[in-house]
């Protein structure tokens, strides 16, 4: 059942009230309007988003903060050793090191980020501490690790038997490829609105499998992998980070929404920009997900295959995005 049909059955389609939303009150509505104002909602990338949304929803439904919801939500994926692209068990770089990137942003426009962090299971929690406890936005590498250890995080081995096995298999050809969908990259990006109407986001990944040692993608870069503006909405990116960074992808999606585009159109316009500037995207996936302040959500990707988990009161299911190729 598609999203519009489902909402139609629930009778939610016409409940739009724009009281808290000065942006939407002034913006043209270009598509059907989905309202969750005053109610919580959480969306996150890829299938593993369902379990992550469960943890986020447990916080949101009790009236908790969207910031706590996105942090605790994506930690589920980070701590899942069977997930080969986030946190523990993430596929390593070409030298066998698991290096992690994550960032978080709240409704006040505060942000925290870690990149090229090793040995720590939950980089998103370190990113949150960078935001909460330091005068900085981003810590990387050994500095980020030292900060984590000083704050009580445990140093562990993130390379599981399975991720090691895959790395050893990869070494037989040592060919670096960026398969289109979840084959070697399925970052979790999550956006949530809480019952106070505040929006926050989080993004965490082990990055592209078998990358060069030291490579950092878009996921920990505020404005690339994640951007939140509580006046407008938030966006997250997944896919080949180099393309997302070159277009400040998530910032672009939020700015598109600020100019009045629906979430899906805002994501599509960002994808179109990438495809226009970098036409050789035959084997390269990028997907964006956006959540507007009024509760309308949407996504769009270059290729078929990108989907996201959507959770709000009475609803918990995957949604497939439209795509350009
Ligand atoms: C990166 N954007 O490191 C991440 C990978 C990813 O879905 O999103 N995979 O480039």
XYZ file of C-alpha atoms and ligand atoms in Angstrom:
335
model
C 0.000 0.000 0.000
C 1.472 3.342 -0.894
C 1.820 6.215 1.507
C -0.955 8.387 0.088
C -3.433 5.507 0.030
C -2.528 4.596 3.601
C -2.967 8.152 4.780
C -6.212 8.406 2.891
C -7.517 5.338 4.709
C -6.512 6.830 8.013
C -8.270 10.020 7.073
C -5.165 12.031 7.909
C -4.813 13.750 4.565
C -6.944 16.743 5.298
C -5.875 17.541 8.830
C -3.448 20.283 7.889
C -3.121 23.012 10.457
C -0.174 25.301 10.103
C -0.140 27.018 13.466
C 3.484 26.384 14.448
C 4.795 26.634 10.956
C 5.500 30.056 9.580
C 7.437 28.557 6.674
C 4.658 26.343 5.368
C 2.055 29.025 5.921
C 3.868 31.157 3.334
C 4.957 28.442 0.973
C 3.117 27.147 -2.037
C 1.975 23.555 -1.569
C 3.129 21.731 -4.639
C 1.995 18.242 -3.643
C -0.489 16.499 -1.412
C -0.001 17.598 2.116
C 0.790 15.181 4.896
C 0.281 16.488 8.366
C 1.878 15.349 11.568
C 1.980 18.730 13.310
C 1.825 18.342 17.063
C 2.477 14.656 16.584
C 5.785 12.906 16.457
C 7.277 11.299 13.376
C 10.598 9.633 12.567
C 12.120 8.623 9.240
C 15.417 6.915 8.492
C 17.316 5.489 5.559
C 17.231 1.877 4.385
C 15.668 -1.229 5.851
C 17.719 -1.229 9.050
C 15.896 2.037 9.762
C 12.873 0.059 10.963
C 14.678 -1.251 14.064
C 16.297 2.132 14.613
C 12.931 3.876 14.312
C 11.547 1.505 16.970
C 14.101 2.799 19.472
C 13.494 6.407 18.442
C 9.737 5.970 18.611
C 9.960 4.606 22.179
C 11.316 8.038 23.144
C 9.064 10.150 20.924
C 5.827 8.500 21.990
C 6.566 9.356 25.632
C 6.967 13.008 24.681
C 10.784 12.795 24.591
C 13.096 15.071 22.663
C 13.804 14.449 18.981
C 17.527 14.867 19.726
C 17.469 11.920 22.149
C 15.316 9.929 19.752
C 17.684 10.235 16.783
C 20.749 9.518 18.920
C 19.295 6.399 20.547
C 17.666 5.354 17.272
C 20.804 5.210 15.145
C 22.748 3.569 17.991
C 20.703 0.428 17.267
C 22.297 0.181 13.820
C 25.736 1.083 15.177
C 25.608 -1.706 17.760
C 24.271 -4.361 15.377
C 27.256 -6.563 14.437
C 25.372 -7.975 11.448
C 25.101 -4.527 9.887
C 28.156 -4.261 7.651
C 28.026 -0.537 6.999
C 27.525 1.185 10.331
C 29.462 0.998 13.614
C 30.421 -2.423 15.005
C 30.983 -4.884 12.162
C 31.278 -2.148 9.529
C 33.387 -3.116 6.528
C 36.931 -1.796 6.922
C 39.145 0.379 4.752
C 41.557 -1.290 2.355
C 44.081 -1.785 5.196
C 41.577 -3.559 7.444
C 40.746 -0.638 9.767
C 37.107 0.101 10.629
C 36.878 3.911 10.609
C 33.611 5.601 11.488
C 31.935 8.931 10.687
C 28.876 10.414 12.434
C 27.125 13.680 13.124
C 24.098 15.009 14.948
C 22.180 18.294 14.809
C 19.384 19.673 16.960
C 16.564 22.164 16.718
C 18.724 24.978 18.026
C 21.125 24.588 15.131
C 23.764 23.061 17.407
C 25.868 20.333 15.824
C 28.442 17.716 16.777
C 30.509 15.458 14.601
C 33.268 12.863 14.613
C 35.175 11.535 11.623
C 37.804 8.873 11.037
C 37.082 7.548 14.516
C 38.279 4.027 15.306
C 37.554 1.487 18.079
C 34.337 3.093 19.359
C 31.013 1.296 18.907
C 28.728 4.347 19.065
C 30.296 7.319 17.273
C 26.954 9.159 17.302
C 27.107 9.341 21.108
C 30.606 10.812 20.833
C 29.327 13.328 18.277
C 26.582 14.299 20.712
C 29.178 14.868 23.442
C 31.290 17.003 21.094
C 28.157 19.113 20.647
C 27.208 19.178 24.323
C 30.593 19.436 26.011
C 33.072 21.179 23.740
C 33.296 24.567 22.029
C 33.769 22.708 18.714
C 31.619 21.018 16.095
C 33.963 18.325 14.807
C 36.719 16.088 16.177
C 38.578 13.599 14.014
C 40.889 10.600 14.263
C 43.078 10.247 17.339
C 41.712 13.444 18.862
C 38.167 12.133 18.630
C 39.261 8.785 20.081
C 41.065 10.449 22.980
C 37.989 12.582 23.708
C 35.779 9.465 23.653
C 38.052 7.527 26.010
C 38.298 10.490 28.390
C 34.507 10.479 28.505
C 34.170 6.836 29.443
C 33.704 5.157 26.058
C 35.327 1.722 25.772
C 37.951 0.888 23.171
C 36.872 -2.256 21.309
C 37.692 -4.202 18.177
C 35.079 -3.240 15.571
C 36.231 -5.747 12.945
C 33.967 -8.786 13.263
C 34.783 -12.191 11.797
C 32.346 -11.522 8.956
C 33.685 -8.082 8.047
C 37.232 -9.477 8.226
C 36.247 -12.367 5.965
C 34.784 -9.970 3.401
C 37.877 -7.790 3.536
C 40.114 -10.818 2.928
C 37.901 -11.812 0.016
C 38.103 -8.261 -1.371
C 41.908 -8.271 -1.158
C 42.031 -11.022 -3.782
C 41.118 -8.426 -6.437
C 41.543 -5.180 -4.476
C 39.113 -3.516 -6.854
C 37.406 -0.449 -5.410
C 33.824 -0.185 -6.587
C 30.775 1.696 -5.379
C 27.831 -0.639 -5.983
C 24.554 1.117 -6.501
C 22.582 0.353 -3.373
C 23.072 -1.420 -0.090
C 25.771 -3.790 -1.279
C 28.553 -1.976 0.496
C 27.091 1.205 1.849
C 23.913 1.787 3.767
C 24.521 4.616 6.126
C 21.753 5.363 8.550
C 20.448 8.911 8.426
C 17.510 9.718 10.690
C 15.226 12.741 11.085
C 12.588 13.162 13.786
C 10.017 15.666 14.941
C 8.946 15.447 18.575
C 5.620 16.350 20.150
C 6.890 19.889 20.762
C 7.374 20.234 17.010
C 11.172 20.311 17.206
C 13.262 18.579 14.584
C 16.658 16.887 14.974
C 18.778 14.599 12.839
C 21.605 12.078 13.041
C 23.788 10.310 10.515
C 26.323 7.519 11.105
C 28.340 5.172 8.900
C 31.474 3.140 8.390
C 31.658 4.847 5.006
C 32.475 3.275 1.687
C 33.843 -0.237 2.097
C 37.543 -0.643 1.275
C 38.105 3.094 0.997
C 41.601 4.582 1.323
C 42.854 4.865 4.883
C 41.883 8.309 6.137
C 39.018 8.817 3.691
C 36.066 10.677 5.191
C 32.718 10.855 3.419
C 29.756 13.186 3.592
C 28.095 11.581 6.612
C 29.906 13.554 9.365
C 29.901 16.808 7.379
C 27.201 19.214 8.513
C 25.409 20.400 5.377
C 26.487 17.384 3.322
C 25.328 14.202 5.086
C 22.916 16.011 7.410
C 21.387 19.419 7.862
C 18.612 20.633 10.146
C 16.987 24.043 10.349
C 14.113 24.033 12.809
C 12.380 26.824 10.852
C 12.228 24.687 7.729
C 13.072 21.009 8.193
C 15.911 18.548 7.871
C 17.599 16.349 5.296
C 20.001 13.410 5.267
C 21.995 11.797 2.491
C 23.118 8.297 1.672
C 25.213 6.922 -1.135
C 28.527 8.003 -2.593
C 29.652 10.753 -0.251
C 32.022 12.406 -2.700
C 29.042 13.443 -4.848
C 27.071 14.631 -1.834
C 29.951 16.736 -0.494
C 30.519 18.433 -3.843
C 26.964 19.744 -3.802
C 26.500 20.390 -0.040
C 23.624 17.981 -0.587
C 21.584 18.073 2.632
C 21.939 21.833 2.970
C 20.742 22.168 -0.612
C 17.673 20.025 0.119
C 16.756 22.136 3.160
C 17.267 25.351 1.205
C 15.057 23.977 -1.567
C 12.329 23.378 1.028
C 12.860 26.899 2.375
C 12.102 28.182 -1.106
C 8.815 26.298 -1.072
C 9.535 22.902 -2.581
C 7.929 19.818 -1.098
C 10.392 17.375 0.542
C 10.347 15.026 -2.434
C 10.812 17.847 -4.959
C 13.598 19.315 -2.813
C 15.388 15.943 -2.833
C 14.821 15.532 -6.565
C 16.249 18.978 -7.303
C 19.404 18.053 -5.344
C 19.682 14.746 -7.221
C 19.173 16.595 -10.538
C 21.976 18.990 -9.594
C 24.331 16.071 -8.948
C 23.408 14.318 -12.179
C 23.768 17.545 -14.188
C 27.238 18.266 -12.796
C 28.481 14.689 -12.771
C 26.743 12.868 -15.624
C 28.662 9.585 -15.218
C 26.525 8.217 -12.407
C 25.708 4.893 -14.067
C 27.020 2.923 -11.092
C 26.689 5.575 -8.457
C 23.830 5.918 -6.037
C 22.886 8.969 -4.007
C 19.636 9.226 -2.092
C 18.203 12.065 -0.032
C 15.535 11.971 2.615
C 13.772 15.086 3.891
C 11.357 15.914 6.673
C 9.699 19.297 6.641
C 8.753 21.192 9.764
C 5.064 20.605 9.073
C 5.573 16.826 9.075
C 5.622 16.293 5.334
C 8.357 13.878 4.287
C 9.833 12.551 1.077
C 12.893 11.109 -0.604
C 14.481 10.764 -4.000
C 17.487 8.915 -5.416
C 19.526 8.639 -8.584
C 18.796 4.932 -9.053
C 16.003 2.585 -8.150
C 16.371 0.725 -4.855
C 16.519 3.418 -2.196
C 13.896 3.119 0.515
C 13.333 4.463 3.984
C 11.598 3.566 7.228
C 8.665 5.733 8.267
C 7.166 5.663 11.761
C 4.418 7.703 13.368
C 1.424 6.868 15.526
C -0.186 3.761 14.028
C 2.324 3.432 11.186
C 5.654 1.607 10.894
C 6.716 0.602 7.381
C 9.156 1.060 4.534
C 8.594 3.602 1.743
C 10.277 3.318 -1.642
C 11.512 6.558 -3.203
C 11.116 7.755 -6.755
C 14.352 7.878 -8.750
C 15.770 9.562 -11.834
C 17.478 6.688 -13.718
C 29.928 7.731 2.591
N 27.658 8.434 2.340
O 30.795 7.483 3.408
C 28.495 7.454 2.955
C 28.143 6.064 2.580
C 26.680 5.818 2.530
O 24.864 4.548 2.154
O 25.876 6.620 2.683
N 26.192 4.727 2.266
O 30.160 8.172 1.480
